[in-house]
C-alpha angles and dihedrals in degrees: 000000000000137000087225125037114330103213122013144111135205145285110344091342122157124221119197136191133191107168133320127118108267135181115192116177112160120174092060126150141019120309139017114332117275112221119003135349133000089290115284121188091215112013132351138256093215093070144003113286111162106212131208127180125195106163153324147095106294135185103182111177139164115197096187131015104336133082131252106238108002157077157219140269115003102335126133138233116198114169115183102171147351136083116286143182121182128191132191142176104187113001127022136337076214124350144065129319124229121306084025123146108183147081151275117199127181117195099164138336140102106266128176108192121184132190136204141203106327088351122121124233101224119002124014103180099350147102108256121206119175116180107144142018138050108292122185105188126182138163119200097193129024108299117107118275087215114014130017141184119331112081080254131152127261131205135184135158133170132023096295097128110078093170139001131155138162114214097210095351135080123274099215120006148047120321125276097251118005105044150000133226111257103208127357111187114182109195124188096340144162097193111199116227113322104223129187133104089227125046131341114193119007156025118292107280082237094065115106099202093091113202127158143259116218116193117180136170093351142158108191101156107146118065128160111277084226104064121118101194135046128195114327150156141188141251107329096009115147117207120199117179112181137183090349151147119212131161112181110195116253105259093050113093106237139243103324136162128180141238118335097015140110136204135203134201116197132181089344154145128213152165112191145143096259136306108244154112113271118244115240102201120251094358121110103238124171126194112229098215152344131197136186113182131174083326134122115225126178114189148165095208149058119297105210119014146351148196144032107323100012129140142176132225096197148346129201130185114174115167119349156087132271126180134149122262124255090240104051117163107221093277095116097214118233127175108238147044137348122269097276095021144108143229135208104200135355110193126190122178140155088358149113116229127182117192109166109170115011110186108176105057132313117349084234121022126007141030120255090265103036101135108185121017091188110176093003119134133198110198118194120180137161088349139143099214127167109177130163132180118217085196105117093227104024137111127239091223120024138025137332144296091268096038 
C-alpha cells in the first residue's frame, strides 16, 4: 500500500508478473502522495513502465488520481493470463492515462475492471485489443466501460466479454465529452447485454474526427431498455455491419453517422430505430452513402436521412426486406432525404419494402419541403414495394409536396 504509485519503477522501466498473490492499492491516505505518480495500484502515470501479466491472483486499486493496472506515454500493457481485479477513481481500471499513446492488449485471463466516477473501465488513452479471457467491465459513473478518451483504436474478437455496462457513460467507444474512438472493429462476437442509460457503441454524432465502426460476423441482442443512443459515429464515419444480428432496444436511436459518412449493411438482421444520417439544424449536411444489401431490417425510423437540411448521395437496397416495427413511435419511417433536402440516386432491386404511413415527405424520395429534385432518380426493379405518404400533398414515391 502506498500513498503514491504501488508498484511501479522508473523511467521506461518493465514490471512483470508470472503468478503470486498480490494486493496492490496506491493513493492511499490523507494528503498529497508521497514518491511517484498519482498513486497507481500496477504502473504509474507519471513514466513509462511497460507492464506484462502471466499469471496470478491480483487486487490492483487506486484510491485517488492514478490508474489500477497502467501507465503513461507509449507503454504497453499485455495480460495473458491470471485473475485480476482493477479498480480506479479518475483514470482506468486498466489502461493509459491522458496524453498516452500505447496499448492494452488481452489475450486470456479472468479480469474484473471497474470504473469510477469519470474512469474508464478498459482503456483511457490506449489501444485496446481483447482477443481472448473472461472480462467483466463496468463503469459506475460516465467514463467508457471499453475505450476512453484518445481518438485510439479498439479491438475485440470473440465472445470474451461475459458482462460490461456504463451507468451514464458509453459501453464501447470515445468519451462523452473529451474524446472519440478512432476506429472499433467487432470481430466474431456474442456481446452480453450492452448497459448503460447514454450511448452504446460509438463517438457522439457531433464529433468531427470520422473514423470508422466495423461489425462482422455478430450477434449483440440484448441492450439496456434505457439507452438513448445506438451505434453511432461523426462527421466522416463510416459505419459497416456483415453477416449480423442486432436488436437495439426500442428507446435507443439506431445506427447513425454524420455529415460526409456512409454506412452498409450486408447479409444482416436488424431491429433498430432507423438507419440515417442525423439533421444539424439549420446546416446543410449530405450522407454519403447507404446500402442495404441481402439483409432483413425492421425499423421505426428514417432510412437515410433526417432533419432539417439533410440530403442523401445515394441509396442502395439489393436484396432485402424492409417493414416497419411493431413499435413504432410515431416517426413514420421513409426512405430518403430530410424535410428541405435532396437526394442523388434511390435504388430498389430484388426486395420487399412496407411503408405504411410516411410522415415527413415522400415514403420514398424527397422531404416534405423539397422543392426541386433536379437530377434525382429513383430507380424500382423486380421489387415488391407498398408505400403510402400521410403528407397531405406528397407523393408516395417522389418528391415532395413542393416539388
Amino acid at each position: 500500500e502506498a500513498r503514491a504509485d504501488a508498484i511501479a519503477t522508473g523511467r521506461n522501466g518493465s514490471i512483470t508478473i508470472n503468478g503470486g498473490n498480490i494486493t496492490a492499492r496506491g493513493g492511499l491516505g490523507e494528503g498529497s502522495p508521497i514518491g511517484l505518480g498519482a498513486g497507481s495500484g500496477i504502473g504509474s502515470d507519471d513514466v513509462i513502465n511497460n507492464i506484462t501479466i502471466n499469471g496470478g491472483n491480483i487486487d490492483a486499486y487506486s484510491a485517488r488520481d492514478g490508474l489500477g493496472i497502467g501507465s503513461a506515454g507509449t507503454a504497453t500493457v499485455k495480460i495473458t493470463d491470471g485473475v485480476i481485479k482493477a479498480v480506479s477513481n479518475a483514470e482506468a481500471a486498466i489502461g493509459l492515462c491522458q496524453y498516452g499513446t500505447g496499448s492494452v492488449s488481452i489475450t486470456g485471463g479472468k479480469i474484473t475492471a471497474i470504473g469510477k466516477g469519470d474512469a474508464a473501465g478498459i482503456g483511457g488513452y490506449a489501444d485496446v485489443s481483447i482477443t481472448g479471457g473472461e472480462i467483466n467491465v463496468s463503469v459506475e459513473g460516465s467514463g467508457v466501460a471499453i475505450g476512453g478518451n484518445g481518438g485510439r483504436s479498439i479491438t475485440i474478437q470473440g465472445n470474451a466479454i461475459k458482462s460490461i455496462s456504463s451507468r451514464t457513460g458509453i459501453c464501447i467507444g470515445g468519451n462523452n465529452r473529451n474524446g472519440s474512438a478512432k476506429d472499433i472493429t467487432i470481430l466474431d462476437a456474442e456481446l452480453p447485454l450492452l448497459g448503460g442509460e447514454d450511448l452504446l457503441i460509438g463517438n457522439r454524432v457531433s464529433d468531427d474526427r470520422g473514423g470508422n465502426i466495423t461489425i462482422k460476423n455478430c450477434r449483440i441482442l440484448s441492450t439496456d431498455i434505457m439507452a438513448v443512443e445506438g451505434i453511432q459515429l461523426g462527421n466522416k464515419g463510416n459505419i459497416l455491419i456483415e453477416n449480423s444480428e442486432i436488436k437495439l432496444s426500442s428507446r435507443a436511436n439506431g445506427i447513425r453517422t454524420g455529415d460526409g459518412g456512409s454506412i452498409a449493411i450486408r447479409d444482416s438482421q436488424l431491429v433498430t430505430n432507423g438507419i440515417y444520417m442525423v439533421e444539424g439544424g439549420m446546416t446543410q449536411r449530405k450522407l454519403k452513402r447507404l446500402e442495404i444489401t441481402n439483409s432483413t431490417v425492421v425499423t421505426s425510423d428514417a432510412i437515410g436521412s433526417k432533419g432539417n437540411f439533410t440530403s442523401v448521395g445515394e441509396i442502395v437496397i439489393h436484396g432485402s426486406s424492409i417493414r416497419q416495427s411493431s413499435e413504432d413511435r410515431g416517426n413514420g419511417f421513409g426512405i430518403g432525404c430530410g424535410e428541405y433536402g435532396s437526394f442523388d440516386r434511390i435504388d430498389i432491386q430484388d426486395s420487399q419494402i412496407d411503408i405504411p404511413r410516411a410522415t415527413l415527405g415522400a415514403a420514398i424520395g424527397g422531404g416534405k419541403y423539397t422543392t426541386d429534385p433536379g437530377n434525382s432518380v429513383i430507380r424500382i426493379a423486380n421489387s415488391v414495394v407498398s408505400a403510402r405518404s400521410n403528407g397531405v400533398w406528397s407523393t408516395a414515391i417522389g418528391g415532395g409536396r413542393r416539388s
